[in-house]
Amino acid sequence: MTAAAEGPALSMGPTTAWAGVQRRVRSLVPLPLRRADLALFRAVARTEVPVLDTVLPRLSRAANHSRLWMGIAAVSAATGGRFGRRAATRGLLAVAATSALTNLPAKLLTGRTRPDLAVVPEVRRLARVPASTSFPSGHSASAFAFATGASLEDPRLRLPLLTLATGVATSRVYTGVHYPGDVLVGSAIGVAVARATTRPWPLADPRPATGAPITSEDALVGPTGEGLVVVHNAEAGGRSASAAVDEVLRAFPAAASVEVGPDQDLLAALRRAARDARVLCVAGGDGTVSAGATVAAESGVPLAIVPAGTLNHLAKDLGLEGPEATIHAVGADSAIRADLGEVDGRVFVNAASLGSYPHLVVDRERLEPRVGKWPAALWGIVRMLRTARPEDVEIDGQPRRIWLLFVGNCRFRGDGVPATRRTRLDDGTFDVRVLDAAPRWARTRITLALLTGRVGRCRAYERRAATEVHVRSHGGPLQLVTDGEAWRGADEVVFRKRPAALHIVQPLQDDAGA
């Protein structure tokens, strides 16, 4: 090849080559669609609606850098309860993923220039025209990502958020910074990404778990709370927990109240309280509820729960989102039967596990007094993924090399670990899930499966139902976690079911739905 022949190829830099790729991508759009897009943009530019000249530019600016959606998320998280917090989190997660997709690969791949502002009335133009390329519209993508993601968790938000997102998307054409096609495709990307977040993080099911109802002609407690004893673990929940307990006591002024301090024996205090209780009510997190369930089952009295911890798994399964729900449950004068699990002499109401997860809990508890629960939990997760080592055990007599064994009290919805919520609390089975370290690249397989929501198809994941699970360690005493509390057990343990061993106060389903 001669130097002259090589010249043009050598002079073609990366920018020129990439511009060629962008032209080929844009040429994939049929010419009639491109002409229709331009014609519609010009039609909008000729439309004069004075009120929109004021409203839409302001709305467009409010959505810059997703400030509008972050503000709405903050309000939703602060006032919307658990579903409000989930809505805010999923909405912002969808915005982050959508922004990364639209503002990097999508815009770089097409390289479409912005519309000609000369045809747009000056009164509606933005003071600062974006310097990035036009296709797709990042504002529209983020708007519909947040609106879709948040409303998936809280349907009450659907109409106002989709209306607001439509306004933001319209403003991008009205102010002349995007073609209609940019906005339509950006909006579609936002919706698709928001819906895709449900794969790795399933939607919460608002339906409460059920159990066989317990009927009796005798009232559980008197109309002003006679026979109700409320035991509050002072270590759980802080001021919000104390306020929740006070609200229950105001509703039932005849109820007795016991506060258990950090230096007191919680189980001993619960046993003393149960002697005089027709309903034993506990206020605290999962560990407190587990202790309350142990004593309630021993004493044969129903258990009521005031959710006052961080996670409150059983309370959420029952549909108890706050003290008002507990008051309703006690006042409804109804209860259901629920199973208990037991391992090495300890009762659990939600789940037990061994393997990597107990080490996470130990790290969290070590750091929690200094940095708080959620930062400590985040650090525990990061450290677990980086340093976790598989354990050699026998499960039901079979040698296994595992990352994690999860034993759920009753069947949980969906795949994955940790599991989500339950449908029934009295199905008589354990939900057994194993993250197996034996397959090649097991850690990578599990991580990718968790991120993509395909855990059920992962070779390193196993799920089955059982009524009893035998585990024997090859490396000394087993590190266990039951209901969020880490402890060291024996070398060999058995997980056993105690069917319908607990009575839990819960409103009738018709009442709960009302």
PDB file of C-alpha atoms in Angstrom, residues 136-349:
ATOM      1  CA  PRO A 136     -33.138  11.099  23.917  1.00  0.00           C
ATOM      2  CA  SER A 137     -34.513  13.624  26.391  1.00  0.00           C
ATOM      3  CA  GLY A 138     -32.860  13.072  29.764  1.00  0.00           C
ATOM      4  CA  HIS A 139     -35.422  15.231  31.580  1.00  0.00           C
ATOM      5  CA  SER A 140     -38.305  13.189  30.158  1.00  0.00           C
ATOM      6  CA  ALA A 141     -36.568   9.904  30.926  1.00  0.00           C
ATOM      7  CA  SER A 142     -35.926  10.886  34.537  1.00  0.00           C
ATOM      8  CA  ALA A 143     -39.446  12.251  34.964  1.00  0.00           C
ATOM      9  CA  PHE A 144     -41.149   9.067  33.839  1.00  0.00           C
ATOM     10  CA  ALA A 145     -38.590   6.884  35.624  1.00  0.00           C
ATOM     11  CA  PHE A 146     -39.402   8.526  38.950  1.00  0.00           C
ATOM     12  CA  ALA A 147     -43.159   8.690  38.345  1.00  0.00           C
ATOM     13  CA  THR A 148     -43.324   5.034  37.306  1.00  0.00           C
ATOM     14  CA  GLY A 149     -40.987   3.722  39.988  1.00  0.00           C
ATOM     15  CA  ALA A 150     -42.643   5.600  42.838  1.00  0.00           C
ATOM     16  CA  SER A 151     -46.193   4.784  41.750  1.00  0.00           C
ATOM     17  CA  LEU A 152     -45.340   1.075  41.451  1.00  0.00           C
ATOM     18  CA  GLU A 153     -44.786   1.096  45.205  1.00  0.00           C
ATOM     19  CA  ASP A 154     -47.532   3.564  46.108  1.00  0.00           C
ATOM     20  CA  PRO A 155     -50.394   3.618  43.552  1.00  0.00           C
ATOM     21  CA  ARG A 156     -51.844   6.735  45.210  1.00  0.00           C
ATOM     22  CA  LEU A 157     -48.991   8.694  43.625  1.00  0.00           C
ATOM     23  CA  ARG A 158     -49.670   7.494  40.088  1.00  0.00           C
ATOM     24  CA  LEU A 159     -52.001  10.217  38.823  1.00  0.00           C
ATOM     25  CA  PRO A 160     -50.214  13.274  40.299  1.00  0.00           C
ATOM     26  CA  LEU A 161     -46.731  12.019  39.395  1.00  0.00           C
ATOM     27  CA  LEU A 162     -47.586  10.964  35.847  1.00  0.00           C
ATOM     28  CA  THR A 163     -49.322  14.319  35.339  1.00  0.00           C
ATOM     29  CA  LEU A 164     -46.208  16.112  36.562  1.00  0.00           C
ATOM     30  CA  ALA A 165     -43.926  13.934  34.428  1.00  0.00           C
ATOM     31  CA  THR A 166     -46.051  14.664  31.365  1.00  0.00           C
ATOM     32  CA  GLY A 167     -45.732  18.361  32.121  1.00  0.00           C
ATOM     33  CA  VAL A 168     -41.935  18.115  32.332  1.00  0.00           C
ATOM     34  CA  ALA A 169     -41.750  16.153  29.076  1.00  0.00           C
ATOM     35  CA  THR A 170     -44.041  18.653  27.312  1.00  0.00           C
ATOM     36  CA  SER A 171     -41.962  21.548  28.593  1.00  0.00           C
ATOM     37  CA  ARG A 172     -38.868  20.231  26.827  1.00  0.00           C
ATOM     38  CA  VAL A 173     -40.553  20.554  23.431  1.00  0.00           C
ATOM     39  CA  TYR A 174     -42.399  23.761  24.312  1.00  0.00           C
ATOM     40  CA  THR A 175     -39.182  25.528  25.343  1.00  0.00           C
ATOM     41  CA  GLY A 176     -37.463  24.366  22.160  1.00  0.00           C
ATOM     42  CA  VAL A 177     -34.676  22.209  23.599  1.00  0.00           C
ATOM     43  CA  HIS A 178     -35.980  18.851  22.307  1.00  0.00           C
ATOM     44  CA  TYR A 179     -37.871  17.372  19.395  1.00  0.00           C
ATOM     45  CA  PRO A 180     -41.055  15.417  20.210  1.00  0.00           C
ATOM     46  CA  GLY A 181     -39.294  12.174  19.243  1.00  0.00           C
ATOM     47  CA  ASP A 182     -36.589  12.840  21.844  1.00  0.00           C
ATOM     48  CA  VAL A 183     -39.236  13.217  24.518  1.00  0.00           C
ATOM     49  CA  LEU A 184     -41.270  10.144  23.520  1.00  0.00           C
ATOM     50  CA  VAL A 185     -38.259   7.844  23.444  1.00  0.00           C
ATOM     51  CA  GLY A 186     -36.833   9.289  26.657  1.00  0.00           C
ATOM     52  CA  SER A 187     -40.171   8.780  28.413  1.00  0.00           C
ATOM     53  CA  ALA A 188     -40.343   5.176  27.185  1.00  0.00           C
ATOM     54  CA  ILE A 189     -36.811   4.517  28.475  1.00  0.00           C
ATOM     55  CA  GLY A 190     -37.754   5.904  31.893  1.00  0.00           C
ATOM     56  CA  VAL A 191     -40.819   3.667  32.148  1.00  0.00           C
ATOM     57  CA  ALA A 192     -38.871   0.593  31.021  1.00  0.00           C
ATOM     58  CA  VAL A 193     -35.990   1.143  33.451  1.00  0.00           C
ATOM     59  CA  ALA A 194     -38.351   1.784  36.380  1.00  0.00           C
ATOM     60  CA  ARG A 195     -40.188  -1.455  35.678  1.00  0.00           C
ATOM     61  CA  ALA A 196     -36.880  -3.299  35.326  1.00  0.00           C
ATOM     62  CA  THR A 197     -35.969  -2.378  38.923  1.00  0.00           C
ATOM     63  CA  THR A 198     -38.599  -4.858  40.099  1.00  0.00           C
ATOM     64  CA  ARG A 199     -36.388  -7.739  38.956  1.00  0.00           C
ATOM     65  CA  PRO A 200     -33.579  -7.383  41.510  1.00  0.00           C
ATOM     66  CA  TRP A 201     -35.842  -5.653  44.060  1.00  0.00           C
ATOM     67  CA  PRO A 202     -39.409  -7.046  43.992  1.00  0.00           C
ATOM     68  CA  LEU A 203     -42.364  -4.843  44.819  1.00  0.00           C
ATOM     69  CA  ALA A 204     -43.748  -4.979  48.335  1.00  0.00           C
ATOM     70  CA  ASP A 205     -47.005  -6.866  48.604  1.00  0.00           C
ATOM     71  CA  PRO A 206     -49.449  -4.831  50.720  1.00  0.00           C
ATOM     72  CA  ARG A 207     -51.573  -7.871  51.542  1.00  0.00           C
ATOM     73  CA  PRO A 208     -51.002  -9.016  55.139  1.00  0.00           C
ATOM     74  CA  ALA A 209     -50.049 -12.603  55.885  1.00  0.00           C
ATOM     75  CA  THR A 210     -52.850 -14.775  57.219  1.00  0.00           C
ATOM     76  CA  GLY A 211     -53.305 -17.650  59.633  1.00  0.00           C
ATOM     77  CA  ALA A 212     -56.148 -19.767  60.897  1.00  0.00           C
ATOM     78  CA  PRO A 213     -58.480 -17.467  62.874  1.00  0.00           C
ATOM     79  CA  ILE A 214     -59.084 -18.076  66.562  1.00  0.00           C
ATOM     80  CA  THR A 215     -62.642 -17.553  67.664  1.00  0.00           C
ATOM     81  CA  SER A 216     -63.825 -17.142  71.242  1.00  0.00           C
ATOM     82  CA  GLU A 217     -66.891 -15.812  72.981  1.00  0.00           C
ATOM     83  CA  ASP A 218     -64.693 -14.085  75.559  1.00  0.00           C
ATOM     84  CA  ALA A 219     -63.114 -10.745  74.755  1.00  0.00           C
ATOM     85  CA  LEU A 220     -59.326 -10.705  74.619  1.00  0.00           C
ATOM     86  CA  VAL A 221     -59.142  -7.514  76.679  1.00  0.00           C
ATOM     87  CA  GLY A 222     -61.629  -5.138  78.253  1.00  0.00           C
ATOM     88  CA  PRO A 223     -62.876  -2.044  76.397  1.00  0.00           C
ATOM     89  CA  THR A 224     -60.325   0.198  78.120  1.00  0.00           C
ATOM     90  CA  GLY A 225     -57.505  -2.343  77.985  1.00  0.00           C
ATOM     91  CA  GLU A 226     -58.104  -4.480  81.089  1.00  0.00           C
ATOM     92  CA  GLY A 227     -55.855  -7.527  80.775  1.00  0.00           C
ATOM     93  CA  LEU A 228     -53.465  -5.896  78.279  1.00  0.00           C
ATOM     94  CA  VAL A 229     -49.831  -5.694  79.463  1.00  0.00           C
ATOM     95  CA  VAL A 230     -47.445  -3.641  77.300  1.00  0.00           C
ATOM     96  CA  VAL A 231     -43.732  -4.468  77.641  1.00  0.00           C
ATOM     97  CA  HIS A 232     -41.417  -1.900  76.063  1.00  0.00           C
ATOM     98  CA  ASN A 233     -37.774  -2.699  75.348  1.00  0.00           C
ATOM     99  CA  ALA A 234     -36.134   0.665  76.063  1.00  0.00           C
ATOM    100  CA  GLU A 235     -33.143  -0.227  73.864  1.00  0.00           C
ATOM    101  CA  ALA A 236     -35.309  -0.414  70.719  1.00  0.00           C
ATOM    102  CA  GLY A 237     -36.535   2.474  68.622  1.00  0.00           C
ATOM    103  CA  GLY A 238     -35.596   5.477  70.787  1.00  0.00           C
ATOM    104  CA  ARG A 239     -38.086   8.336  71.150  1.00  0.00           C
ATOM    105  CA  SER A 240     -40.326   7.142  68.338  1.00  0.00           C
ATOM    106  CA  ALA A 241     -40.816   3.825  70.136  1.00  0.00           C
ATOM    107  CA  SER A 242     -41.703   5.584  73.383  1.00  0.00           C
ATOM    108  CA  ALA A 243     -44.204   7.761  71.517  1.00  0.00           C
ATOM    109  CA  ALA A 244     -45.775   4.659  69.944  1.00  0.00           C
ATOM    110  CA  VAL A 245     -46.158   2.996  73.336  1.00  0.00           C
ATOM    111  CA  ASP A 246     -47.692   6.164  74.788  1.00  0.00           C
ATOM    112  CA  GLU A 247     -50.241   6.193  71.961  1.00  0.00           C
ATOM    113  CA  VAL A 248     -51.284   2.606  72.713  1.00  0.00           C
ATOM    114  CA  LEU A 249     -51.587   3.366  76.420  1.00  0.00           C
ATOM    115  CA  ARG A 250     -53.740   6.434  75.734  1.00  0.00           C
ATOM    116  CA  ALA A 251     -56.087   4.232  73.700  1.00  0.00           C
ATOM    117  CA  PHE A 252     -56.188   1.622  76.489  1.00  0.00           C
ATOM    118  CA  PRO A 253     -55.837   3.530  79.786  1.00  0.00           C
ATOM    119  CA  ALA A 254     -56.480   0.436  81.929  1.00  0.00           C
ATOM    120  CA  ALA A 255     -53.553  -1.451  80.383  1.00  0.00           C
ATOM    121  CA  ALA A 256     -50.441  -2.144  82.448  1.00  0.00           C
ATOM    122  CA  SER A 257     -47.045  -0.985  81.201  1.00  0.00           C
ATOM    123  CA  VAL A 258     -43.545  -2.356  81.826  1.00  0.00           C
ATOM    124  CA  GLU A 259     -40.350  -0.740  80.551  1.00  0.00           C
ATOM    125  CA  VAL A 260     -37.292  -2.986  80.374  1.00  0.00           C
ATOM    126  CA  GLY A 261     -33.961  -1.185  80.611  1.00  0.00           C
ATOM    127  CA  PRO A 262     -30.649  -2.194  79.028  1.00  0.00           C
ATOM    128  CA  ASP A 263     -29.388  -3.870  82.225  1.00  0.00           C
ATOM    129  CA  GLN A 264     -32.537  -5.919  82.809  1.00  0.00           C
ATOM    130  CA  ASP A 265     -33.358  -9.445  81.659  1.00  0.00           C
ATOM    131  CA  LEU A 266     -35.977  -9.090  78.904  1.00  0.00           C
ATOM    132  CA  LEU A 267     -37.195 -12.707  79.046  1.00  0.00           C
ATOM    133  CA  ALA A 268     -37.584 -12.574  82.843  1.00  0.00           C
ATOM    134  CA  ALA A 269     -39.541  -9.305  82.596  1.00  0.00           C
ATOM    135  CA  LEU A 270     -41.800 -10.781  79.917  1.00  0.00           C
ATOM    136  CA  ARG A 271     -42.483 -13.874  81.992  1.00  0.00           C
ATOM    137  CA  ARG A 272     -43.482 -11.754  84.993  1.00  0.00           C
ATOM    138  CA  ALA A 273     -45.730  -9.614  82.775  1.00  0.00           C
ATOM    139  CA  ALA A 274     -47.386 -12.672  81.214  1.00  0.00           C
ATOM    140  CA  ARG A 275     -48.656 -13.888  84.605  1.00  0.00           C
ATOM    141  CA  ASP A 276     -51.213 -11.057  84.745  1.00  0.00           C
ATOM    142  CA  ALA A 277     -51.880 -10.700  81.002  1.00  0.00           C
ATOM    143  CA  ARG A 278     -54.788 -11.789  78.893  1.00  0.00           C
ATOM    144  CA  VAL A 279     -52.825 -10.267  75.959  1.00  0.00           C
ATOM    145  CA  LEU A 280     -49.068  -9.756  76.115  1.00  0.00           C
ATOM    146  CA  CYS A 281     -48.074  -6.748  74.002  1.00  0.00           C
ATOM    147  CA  VAL A 282     -44.405  -6.141  73.129  1.00  0.00           C
ATOM    148  CA  ALA A 283     -42.892  -2.940  71.737  1.00  0.00           C
ATOM    149  CA  GLY A 284     -39.542  -3.307  70.006  1.00  0.00           C
ATOM    150  CA  GLY A 285     -37.790  -4.824  67.018  1.00  0.00           C
ATOM    151  CA  ASP A 286     -37.546  -8.380  65.742  1.00  0.00           C
ATOM    152  CA  GLY A 287     -35.428  -9.562  68.679  1.00  0.00           C
ATOM    153  CA  THR A 288     -37.947  -8.215  71.189  1.00  0.00           C
ATOM    154  CA  VAL A 289     -40.842  -9.752  69.259  1.00  0.00           C
ATOM    155  CA  SER A 290     -39.036 -13.108  69.196  1.00  0.00           C
ATOM    156  CA  ALA A 291     -38.611 -12.986  72.984  1.00  0.00           C
ATOM    157  CA  GLY A 292     -42.265 -12.007  73.373  1.00  0.00           C
ATOM    158  CA  ALA A 293     -43.322 -14.912  71.146  1.00  0.00           C
ATOM    159  CA  THR A 294     -41.284 -17.331  73.276  1.00  0.00           C
ATOM    160  CA  VAL A 295     -43.048 -16.217  76.469  1.00  0.00           C
ATOM    161  CA  ALA A 296     -46.503 -15.905  74.900  1.00  0.00           C
ATOM    162  CA  ALA A 297     -46.288 -19.484  73.578  1.00  0.00           C
ATOM    163  CA  GLU A 298     -45.075 -20.729  76.976  1.00  0.00           C
ATOM    164  CA  SER A 299     -47.871 -18.903  78.822  1.00  0.00           C
ATOM    165  CA  GLY A 300     -50.675 -19.628  76.373  1.00  0.00           C
ATOM    166  CA  VAL A 301     -51.620 -15.959  75.934  1.00  0.00           C
ATOM    167  CA  PRO A 302     -51.996 -14.084  72.630  1.00  0.00           C
ATOM    168  CA  LEU A 303     -49.210 -11.784  71.512  1.00  0.00           C
ATOM    169  CA  ALA A 304     -49.761  -8.216  70.286  1.00  0.00           C
ATOM    170  CA  ILE A 305     -46.983  -6.212  68.615  1.00  0.00           C
ATOM    171  CA  VAL A 306     -46.122  -2.505  68.555  1.00  0.00           C
ATOM    172  CA  PRO A 307     -43.559  -2.157  65.712  1.00  0.00           C
ATOM    173  CA  ALA A 308     -40.768  -0.116  67.292  1.00  0.00           C
ATOM    174  CA  GLY A 309     -37.551  -1.452  65.779  1.00  0.00           C
ATOM    175  CA  THR A 310     -35.718  -0.897  62.510  1.00  0.00           C
ATOM    176  CA  LEU A 311     -37.047  -3.725  60.346  1.00  0.00           C
ATOM    177  CA  ASN A 312     -40.122  -5.165  62.165  1.00  0.00           C
ATOM    178  CA  HIS A 313     -40.499  -8.139  59.822  1.00  0.00           C
ATOM    179  CA  LEU A 314     -43.333  -9.954  61.590  1.00  0.00           C
ATOM    180  CA  ALA A 315     -45.249  -6.716  62.193  1.00  0.00           C
ATOM    181  CA  LYS A 316     -45.035  -5.901  58.476  1.00  0.00           C
ATOM    182  CA  ASP A 317     -46.227  -9.395  57.550  1.00  0.00           C
ATOM    183  CA  LEU A 318     -49.223  -8.834  59.821  1.00  0.00           C
ATOM    184  CA  GLY A 319     -49.974  -5.451  58.236  1.00  0.00           C
ATOM    185  CA  LEU A 320     -49.038  -3.534  61.393  1.00  0.00           C
ATOM    186  CA  GLU A 321     -47.355  -0.351  60.185  1.00  0.00           C
ATOM    187  CA  GLY A 322     -47.630   1.704  63.372  1.00  0.00           C
ATOM    188  CA  PRO A 323     -49.321   2.050  66.765  1.00  0.00           C
ATOM    189  CA  GLU A 324     -52.683   2.871  65.153  1.00  0.00           C
ATOM    190  CA  ALA A 325     -52.687  -0.564  63.513  1.00  0.00           C
ATOM    191  CA  THR A 326     -51.849  -2.224  66.846  1.00  0.00           C
ATOM    192  CA  ILE A 327     -54.710  -0.371  68.547  1.00  0.00           C
ATOM    193  CA  HIS A 328     -57.025  -1.498  65.760  1.00  0.00           C
ATOM    194  CA  ALA A 329     -55.773  -5.083  66.069  1.00  0.00           C
ATOM    195  CA  VAL A 330     -56.348  -5.240  69.831  1.00  0.00           C
ATOM    196  CA  GLY A 331     -59.706  -3.489  69.513  1.00  0.00           C
ATOM    197  CA  ALA A 332     -60.841  -5.881  66.759  1.00  0.00           C
ATOM    198  CA  ASP A 333     -60.762  -8.668  69.362  1.00  0.00           C
ATOM    199  CA  SER A 334     -59.400 -11.286  66.951  1.00  0.00           C
ATOM    200  CA  ALA A 335     -56.308 -13.424  66.681  1.00  0.00           C
ATOM    201  CA  ILE A 336     -54.712 -15.949  64.340  1.00  0.00           C
ATOM    202  CA  ARG A 337     -52.555 -19.034  64.780  1.00  0.00           C
ATOM    203  CA  ALA A 338     -48.902 -18.853  63.744  1.00  0.00           C
ATOM    204  CA  ASP A 339     -46.018 -21.306  63.575  1.00  0.00           C
ATOM    205  CA  LEU A 340     -42.775 -20.941  65.449  1.00  0.00           C
ATOM    206  CA  GLY A 341     -39.344 -22.205  64.494  1.00  0.00           C
ATOM    207  CA  GLU A 342     -36.816 -23.523  66.974  1.00  0.00           C
ATOM    208  CA  VAL A 343     -33.068 -24.184  66.719  1.00  0.00           C
ATOM    209  CA  ASP A 344     -30.689 -25.211  69.511  1.00  0.00           C
ATOM    210  CA  GLY A 345     -33.275 -24.246  72.142  1.00  0.00           C
ATOM    211  CA  ARG A 346     -34.045 -20.784  70.695  1.00  0.00           C
ATOM    212  CA  VAL A 347     -37.376 -19.771  69.173  1.00  0.00           C
ATOM    213  CA  PHE A 348     -37.617 -17.663  65.996  1.00  0.00           C
ATOM    214  CA  VAL A 349     -40.658 -16.100  64.367  1.00  0.00           C
TER     215      VAL A 349
END
